[in-house]
Each structure stands twice: as C-alpha cells, then as structure tokens.
CSV table of N, CA and C in Angstrom, one decimal:
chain,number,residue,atom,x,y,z
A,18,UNK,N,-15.1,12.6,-7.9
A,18,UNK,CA,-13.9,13.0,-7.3
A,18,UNK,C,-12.8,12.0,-7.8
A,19,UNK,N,-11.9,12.2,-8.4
A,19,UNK,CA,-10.5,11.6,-8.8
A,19,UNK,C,-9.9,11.1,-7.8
A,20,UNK,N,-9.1,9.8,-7.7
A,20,UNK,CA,-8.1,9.3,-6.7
A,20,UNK,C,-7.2,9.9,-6.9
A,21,UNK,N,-6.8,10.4,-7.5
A,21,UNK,CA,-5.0,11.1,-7.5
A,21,UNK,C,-5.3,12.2,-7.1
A,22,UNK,N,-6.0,13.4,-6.7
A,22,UNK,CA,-6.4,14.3,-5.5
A,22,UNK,C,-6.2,13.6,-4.2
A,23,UNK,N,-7.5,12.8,-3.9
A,23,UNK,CA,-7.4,12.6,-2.6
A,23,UNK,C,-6.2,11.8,-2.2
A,24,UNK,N,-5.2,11.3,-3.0
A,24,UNK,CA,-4.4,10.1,-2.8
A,24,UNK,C,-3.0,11.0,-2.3
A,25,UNK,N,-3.1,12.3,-2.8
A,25,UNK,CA,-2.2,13.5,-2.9
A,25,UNK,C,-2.2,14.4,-1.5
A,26,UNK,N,-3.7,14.4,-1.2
A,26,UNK,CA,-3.9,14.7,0.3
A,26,UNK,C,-3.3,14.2,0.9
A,27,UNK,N,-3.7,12.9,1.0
A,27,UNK,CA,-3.6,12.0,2.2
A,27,UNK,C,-2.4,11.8,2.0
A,28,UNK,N,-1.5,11.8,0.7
A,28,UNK,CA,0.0,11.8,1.4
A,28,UNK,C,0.8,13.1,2.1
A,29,UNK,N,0.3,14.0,1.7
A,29,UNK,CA,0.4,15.4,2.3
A,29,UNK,C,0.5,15.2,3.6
A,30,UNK,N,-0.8,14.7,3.7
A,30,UNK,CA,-1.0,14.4,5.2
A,30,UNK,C,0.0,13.5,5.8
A,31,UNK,N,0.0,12.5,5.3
A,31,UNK,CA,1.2,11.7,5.6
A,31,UNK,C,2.7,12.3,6.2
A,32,UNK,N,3.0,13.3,4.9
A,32,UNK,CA,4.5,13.9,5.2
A,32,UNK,C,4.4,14.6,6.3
A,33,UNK,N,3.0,15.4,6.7
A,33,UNK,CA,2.7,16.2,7.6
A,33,UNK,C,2.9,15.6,9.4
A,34,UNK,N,2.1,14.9,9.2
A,34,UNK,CA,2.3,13.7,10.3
A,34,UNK,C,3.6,13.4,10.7
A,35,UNK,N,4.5,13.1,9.4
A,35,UNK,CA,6.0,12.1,9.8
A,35,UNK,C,6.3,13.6,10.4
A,36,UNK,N,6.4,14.4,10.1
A,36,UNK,CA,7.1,16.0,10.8
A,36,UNK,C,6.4,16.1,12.2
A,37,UNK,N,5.2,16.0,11.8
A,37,UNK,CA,4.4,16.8,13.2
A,37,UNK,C,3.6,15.8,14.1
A,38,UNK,N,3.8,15.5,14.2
A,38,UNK,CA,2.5,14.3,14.9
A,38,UNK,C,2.6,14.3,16.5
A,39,UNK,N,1.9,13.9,17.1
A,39,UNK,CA,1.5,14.5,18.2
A,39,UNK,C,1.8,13.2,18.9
A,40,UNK,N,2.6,13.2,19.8
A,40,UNK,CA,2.6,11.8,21.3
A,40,UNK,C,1.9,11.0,20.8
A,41,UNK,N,1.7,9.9,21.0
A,41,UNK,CA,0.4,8.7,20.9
A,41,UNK,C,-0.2,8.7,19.3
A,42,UNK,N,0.2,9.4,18.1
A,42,UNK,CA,-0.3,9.3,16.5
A,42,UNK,C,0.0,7.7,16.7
A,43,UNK,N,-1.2,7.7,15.8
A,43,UNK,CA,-0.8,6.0,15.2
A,43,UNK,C,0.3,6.1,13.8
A,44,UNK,N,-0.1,7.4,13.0
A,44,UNK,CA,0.5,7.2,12.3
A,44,UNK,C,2.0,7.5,12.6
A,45,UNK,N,2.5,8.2,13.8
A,45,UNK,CA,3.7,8.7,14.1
A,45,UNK,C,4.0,7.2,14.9
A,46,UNK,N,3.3,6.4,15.4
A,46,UNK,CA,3.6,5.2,15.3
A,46,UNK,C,4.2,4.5,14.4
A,47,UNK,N,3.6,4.4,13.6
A,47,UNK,CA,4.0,3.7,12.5
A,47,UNK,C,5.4,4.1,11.6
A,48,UNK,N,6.0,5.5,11.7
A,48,UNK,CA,6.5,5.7,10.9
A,48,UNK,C,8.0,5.2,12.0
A,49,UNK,N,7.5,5.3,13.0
A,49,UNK,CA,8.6,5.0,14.0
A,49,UNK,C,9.4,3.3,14.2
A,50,UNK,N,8.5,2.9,13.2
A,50,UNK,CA,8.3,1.3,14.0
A,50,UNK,C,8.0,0.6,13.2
A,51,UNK,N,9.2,0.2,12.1
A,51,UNK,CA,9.1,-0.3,10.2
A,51,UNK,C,8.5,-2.1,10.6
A,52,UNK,N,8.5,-3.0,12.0
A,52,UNK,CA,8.1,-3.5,11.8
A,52,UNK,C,6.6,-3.9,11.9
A,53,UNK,N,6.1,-3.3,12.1
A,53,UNK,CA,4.5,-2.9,12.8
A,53,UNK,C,4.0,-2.5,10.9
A,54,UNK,N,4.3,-1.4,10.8
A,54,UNK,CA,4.2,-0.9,9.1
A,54,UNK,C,4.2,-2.0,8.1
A,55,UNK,N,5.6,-2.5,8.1
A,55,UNK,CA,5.2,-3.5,7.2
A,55,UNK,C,4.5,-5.1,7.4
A,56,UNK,N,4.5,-5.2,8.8
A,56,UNK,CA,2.6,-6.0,9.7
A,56,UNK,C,1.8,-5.6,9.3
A,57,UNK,N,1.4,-4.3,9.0
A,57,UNK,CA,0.0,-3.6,8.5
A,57,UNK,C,-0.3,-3.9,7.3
A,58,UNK,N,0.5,-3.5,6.1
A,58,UNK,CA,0.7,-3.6,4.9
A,58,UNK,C,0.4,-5.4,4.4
A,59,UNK,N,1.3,-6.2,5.3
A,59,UNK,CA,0.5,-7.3,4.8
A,59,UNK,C,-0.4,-7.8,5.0
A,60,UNK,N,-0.7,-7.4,6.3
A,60,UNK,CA,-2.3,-8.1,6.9
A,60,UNK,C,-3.4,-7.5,5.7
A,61,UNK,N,-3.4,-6.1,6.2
A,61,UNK,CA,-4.4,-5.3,4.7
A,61,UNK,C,-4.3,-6.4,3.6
A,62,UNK,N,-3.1,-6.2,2.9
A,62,UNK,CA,-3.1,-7.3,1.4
A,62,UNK,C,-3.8,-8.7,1.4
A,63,UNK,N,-3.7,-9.3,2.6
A,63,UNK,CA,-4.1,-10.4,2.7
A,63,UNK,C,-6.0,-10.3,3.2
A,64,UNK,N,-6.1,-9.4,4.1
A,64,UNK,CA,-7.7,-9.5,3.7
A,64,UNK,C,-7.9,-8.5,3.3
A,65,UNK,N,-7.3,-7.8,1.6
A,65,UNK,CA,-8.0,-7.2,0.7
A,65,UNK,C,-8.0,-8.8,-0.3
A,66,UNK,N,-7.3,-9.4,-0.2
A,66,UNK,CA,-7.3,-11.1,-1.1
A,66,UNK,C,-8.8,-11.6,-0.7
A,67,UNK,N,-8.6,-11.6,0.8
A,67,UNK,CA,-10.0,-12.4,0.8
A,67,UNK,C,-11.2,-12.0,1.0
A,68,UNK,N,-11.5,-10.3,0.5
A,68,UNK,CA,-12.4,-9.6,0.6
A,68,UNK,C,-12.7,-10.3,-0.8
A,69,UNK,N,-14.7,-10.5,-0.5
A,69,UNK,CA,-15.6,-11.0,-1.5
A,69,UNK,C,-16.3,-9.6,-2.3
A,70,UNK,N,-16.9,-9.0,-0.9
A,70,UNK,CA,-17.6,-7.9,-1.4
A,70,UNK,C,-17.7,-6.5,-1.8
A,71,UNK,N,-18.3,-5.9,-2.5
A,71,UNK,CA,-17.6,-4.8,-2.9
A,71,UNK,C,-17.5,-4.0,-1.7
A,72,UNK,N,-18.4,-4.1,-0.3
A,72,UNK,CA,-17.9,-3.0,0.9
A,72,UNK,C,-16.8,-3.3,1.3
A,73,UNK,N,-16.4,-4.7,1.5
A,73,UNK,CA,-15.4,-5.3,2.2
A,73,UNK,C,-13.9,-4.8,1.4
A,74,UNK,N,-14.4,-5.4,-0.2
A,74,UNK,CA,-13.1,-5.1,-0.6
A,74,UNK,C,-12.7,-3.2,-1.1
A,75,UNK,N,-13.7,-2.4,-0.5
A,75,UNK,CA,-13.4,-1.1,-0.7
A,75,UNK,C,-12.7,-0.5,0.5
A,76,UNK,N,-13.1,-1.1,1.8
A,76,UNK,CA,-12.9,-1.2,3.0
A,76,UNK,C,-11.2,-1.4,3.2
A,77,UNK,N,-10.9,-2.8,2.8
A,77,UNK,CA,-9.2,-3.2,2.8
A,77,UNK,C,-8.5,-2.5,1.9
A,78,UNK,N,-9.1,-1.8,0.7
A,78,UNK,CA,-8.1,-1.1,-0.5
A,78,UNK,C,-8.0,0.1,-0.1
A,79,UNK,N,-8.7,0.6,1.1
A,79,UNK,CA,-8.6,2.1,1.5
A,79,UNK,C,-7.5,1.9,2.5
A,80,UNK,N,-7.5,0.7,3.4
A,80,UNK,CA,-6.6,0.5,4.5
A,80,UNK,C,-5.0,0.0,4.0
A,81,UNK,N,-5.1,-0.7,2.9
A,81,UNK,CA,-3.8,-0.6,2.3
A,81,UNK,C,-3.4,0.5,1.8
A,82,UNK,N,-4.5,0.9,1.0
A,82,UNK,CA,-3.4,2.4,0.2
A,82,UNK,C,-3.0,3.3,1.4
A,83,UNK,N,-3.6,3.3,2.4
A,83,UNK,CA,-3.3,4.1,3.9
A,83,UNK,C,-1.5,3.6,4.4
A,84,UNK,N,-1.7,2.4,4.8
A,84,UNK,CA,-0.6,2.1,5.1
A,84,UNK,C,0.7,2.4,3.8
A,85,UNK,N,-0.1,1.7,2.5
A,85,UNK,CA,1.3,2.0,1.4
A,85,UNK,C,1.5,3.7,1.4
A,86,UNK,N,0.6,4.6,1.9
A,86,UNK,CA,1.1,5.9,1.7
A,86,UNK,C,2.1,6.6,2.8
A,87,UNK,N,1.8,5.6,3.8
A,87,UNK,CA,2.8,6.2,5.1
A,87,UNK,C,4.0,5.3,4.7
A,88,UNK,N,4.2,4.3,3.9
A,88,UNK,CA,5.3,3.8,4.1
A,88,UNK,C,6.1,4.4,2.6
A,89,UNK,N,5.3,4.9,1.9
A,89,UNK,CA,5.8,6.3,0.9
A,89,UNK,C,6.1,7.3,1.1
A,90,UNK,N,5.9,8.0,2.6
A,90,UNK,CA,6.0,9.2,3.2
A,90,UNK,C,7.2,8.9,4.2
A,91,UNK,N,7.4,7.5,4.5
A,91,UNK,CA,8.4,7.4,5.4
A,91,UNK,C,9.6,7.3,4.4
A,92,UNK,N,9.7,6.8,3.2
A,92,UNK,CA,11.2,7.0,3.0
A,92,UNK,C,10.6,8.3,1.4
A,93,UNK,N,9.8,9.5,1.9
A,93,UNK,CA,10.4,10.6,0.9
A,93,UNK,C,9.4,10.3,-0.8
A,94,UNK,N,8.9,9.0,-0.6
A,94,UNK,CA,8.4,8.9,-1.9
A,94,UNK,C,6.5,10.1,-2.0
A,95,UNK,N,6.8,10.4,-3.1
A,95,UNK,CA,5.3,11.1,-3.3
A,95,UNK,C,4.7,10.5,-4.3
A,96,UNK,N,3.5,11.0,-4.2
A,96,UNK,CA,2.6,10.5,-5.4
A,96,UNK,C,2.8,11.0,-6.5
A,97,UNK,N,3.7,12.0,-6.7
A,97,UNK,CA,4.0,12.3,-8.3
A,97,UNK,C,5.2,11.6,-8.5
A,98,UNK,N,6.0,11.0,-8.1
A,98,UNK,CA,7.1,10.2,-8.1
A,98,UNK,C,6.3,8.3,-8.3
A,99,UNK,N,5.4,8.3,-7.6
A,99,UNK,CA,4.5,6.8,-7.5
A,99,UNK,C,3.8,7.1,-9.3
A,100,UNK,N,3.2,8.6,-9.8
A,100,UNK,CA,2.9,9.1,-11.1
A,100,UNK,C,3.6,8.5,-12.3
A,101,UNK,N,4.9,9.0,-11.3
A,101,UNK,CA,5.9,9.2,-13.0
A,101,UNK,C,6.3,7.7,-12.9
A,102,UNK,N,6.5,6.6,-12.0
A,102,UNK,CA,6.8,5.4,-12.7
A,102,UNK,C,5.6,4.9,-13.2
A,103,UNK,N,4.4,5.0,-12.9
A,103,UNK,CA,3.1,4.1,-13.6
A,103,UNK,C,3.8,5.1,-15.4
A,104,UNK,N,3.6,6.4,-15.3
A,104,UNK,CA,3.7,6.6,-16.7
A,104,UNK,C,5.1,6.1,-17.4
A,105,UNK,N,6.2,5.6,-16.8
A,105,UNK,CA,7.5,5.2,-17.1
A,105,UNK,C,7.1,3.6,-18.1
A,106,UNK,N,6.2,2.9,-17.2
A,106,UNK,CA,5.9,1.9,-17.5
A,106,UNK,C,4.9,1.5,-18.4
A,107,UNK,N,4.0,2.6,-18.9
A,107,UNK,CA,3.0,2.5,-19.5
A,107,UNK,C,3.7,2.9,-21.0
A,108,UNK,N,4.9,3.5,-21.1
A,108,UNK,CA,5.8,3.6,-22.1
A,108,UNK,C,6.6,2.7,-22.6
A,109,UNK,N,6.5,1.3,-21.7
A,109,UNK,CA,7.4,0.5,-22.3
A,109,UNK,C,6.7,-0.2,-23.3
A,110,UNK,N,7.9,-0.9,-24.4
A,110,UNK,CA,7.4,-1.2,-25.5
A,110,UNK,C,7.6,-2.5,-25.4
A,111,UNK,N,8.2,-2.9,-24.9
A,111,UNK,CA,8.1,-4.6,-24.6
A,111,UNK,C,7.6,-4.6,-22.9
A,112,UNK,N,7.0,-5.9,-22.5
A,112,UNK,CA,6.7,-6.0,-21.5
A,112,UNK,C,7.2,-7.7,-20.9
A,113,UNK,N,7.4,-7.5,-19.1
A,113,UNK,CA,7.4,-9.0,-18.9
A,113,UNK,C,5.9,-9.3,-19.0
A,114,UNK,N,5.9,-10.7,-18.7
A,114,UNK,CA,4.3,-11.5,-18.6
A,114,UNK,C,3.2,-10.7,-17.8
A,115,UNK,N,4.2,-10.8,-16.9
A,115,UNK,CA,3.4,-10.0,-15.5
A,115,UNK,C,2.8,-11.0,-14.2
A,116,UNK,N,3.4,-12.1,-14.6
A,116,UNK,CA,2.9,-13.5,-14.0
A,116,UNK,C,3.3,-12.9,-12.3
A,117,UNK,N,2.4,-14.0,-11.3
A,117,UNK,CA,3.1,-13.2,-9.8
A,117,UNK,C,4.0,-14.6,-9.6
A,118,UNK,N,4.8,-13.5,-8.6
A,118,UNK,CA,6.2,-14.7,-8.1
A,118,UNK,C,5.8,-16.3,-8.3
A,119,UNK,N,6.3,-16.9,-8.2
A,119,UNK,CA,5.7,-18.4,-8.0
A,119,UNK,C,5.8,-18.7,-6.4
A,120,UNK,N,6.1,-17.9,-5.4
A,120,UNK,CA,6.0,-18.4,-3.6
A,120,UNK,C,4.9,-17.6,-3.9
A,121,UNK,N,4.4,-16.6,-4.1
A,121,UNK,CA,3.0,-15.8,-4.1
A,121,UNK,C,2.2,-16.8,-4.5
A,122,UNK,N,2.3,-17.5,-5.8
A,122,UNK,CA,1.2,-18.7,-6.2
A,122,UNK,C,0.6,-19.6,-4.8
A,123,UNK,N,2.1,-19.9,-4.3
A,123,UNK,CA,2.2,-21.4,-4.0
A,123,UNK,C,1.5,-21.3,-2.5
A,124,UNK,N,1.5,-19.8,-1.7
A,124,UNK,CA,1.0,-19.3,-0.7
A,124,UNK,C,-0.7,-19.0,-0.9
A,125,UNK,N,-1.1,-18.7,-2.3
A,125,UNK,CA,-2.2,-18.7,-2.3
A,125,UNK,C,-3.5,-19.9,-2.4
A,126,UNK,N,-2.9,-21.0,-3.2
A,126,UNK,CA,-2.6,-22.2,-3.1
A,126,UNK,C,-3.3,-22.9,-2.1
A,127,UNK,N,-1.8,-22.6,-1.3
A,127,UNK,CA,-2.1,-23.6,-0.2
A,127,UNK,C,-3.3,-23.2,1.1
A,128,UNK,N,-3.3,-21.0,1.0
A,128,UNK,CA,-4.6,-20.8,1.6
A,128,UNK,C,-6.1,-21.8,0.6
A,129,UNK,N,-6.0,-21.4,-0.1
A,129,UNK,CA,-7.4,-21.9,-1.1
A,129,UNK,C,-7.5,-23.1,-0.6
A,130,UNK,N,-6.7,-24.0,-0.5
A,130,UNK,CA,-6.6,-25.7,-0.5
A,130,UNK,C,-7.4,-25.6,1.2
A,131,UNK,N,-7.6,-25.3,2.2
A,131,UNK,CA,-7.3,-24.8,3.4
A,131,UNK,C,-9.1,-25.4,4.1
C-alpha cells in the first residue's frame, strides 16, 4: 500500500471532520483550538526525535503526520497541494544546504548534553 492513498484518506477525513464532527471529536477539538494543535504537533516531533525504535518511531511518525494533516485541513491545505510543492522543489536546480536552523541545533544540543 502507497502513503499517498492513505495520506489522501486520512486528509479527506480530516476535511470531513472539520465540517462534520460530532460534540466531544478530538479532532473537532483540535481544529477548534490552534493552541492545543500546535502542543500536539510539537510534542509528536519531539518524541518522534527521541524515538530509538522502529515501533516507537513508526508509532510518533503516524501521530505527527495525524496532527500535520488536521493542521492541513484546518487552513484548506490538501495533499495534492503538500504533492505539488515536494514536486516544485524536486525541480529546483540550485539548492540551499539544507542545514536546520541553528536554535533547532542548539535545542538539540542542550537536550543531548542532559
């Protein structure tokens, strides 16, 4: 099975939800409540960081792409729009480094040092 199917679903589902969702959704939660969402979004990134194992870290990469797909569905973005920039960029002919921020370094850092 391909990710870009199920990734397509589950934003479906997503948009579905932000329309319809029923009293008490977590996800109609979430869409309600940008700072809770983006609490989710980082907590996931942070223990998909410190996932070792392959259950653990398949476990946090499903929970992030979860949260990054509701916070795609909440302002209108789809997966063929998330498509066409990976292909926008896979076109460029020059590229930056790709280095991450330097507070991302210095954050990681100082967890490691810890």
């Amino acid at each position: 099975l391909s990710l870009l199917p199920v990734l397509c679903i589950n934003a479906e589902y997503g948009q579905e939800r932000k329309l319809n969702a029923p009293v008490g959704s977590y996800t109609k939660r979430l869409f309600e409540d940008a700072k809770l969402l983006d609490a989710k979004i980082l907590e996931e990134a942070n223990e998909l960081i410190e996932a070792n194992e392959k259950e653990h870290v398949t476990a946090e990469a499903a929970d992030l792409i979860y949260f990054a797909l509701v916070k795609c569905a909440k302002h209108g973005v789809t997966v063929d729009d998330i498509e066409q920039e990976l292909d926008r960029r896979s076109l460029k002919v020059t590229r930056r480094r790709g280095d991450a921020k330097p507070h991302i370094v210095k954050q990681l850092e100082e967890r490691n040092s810890k």
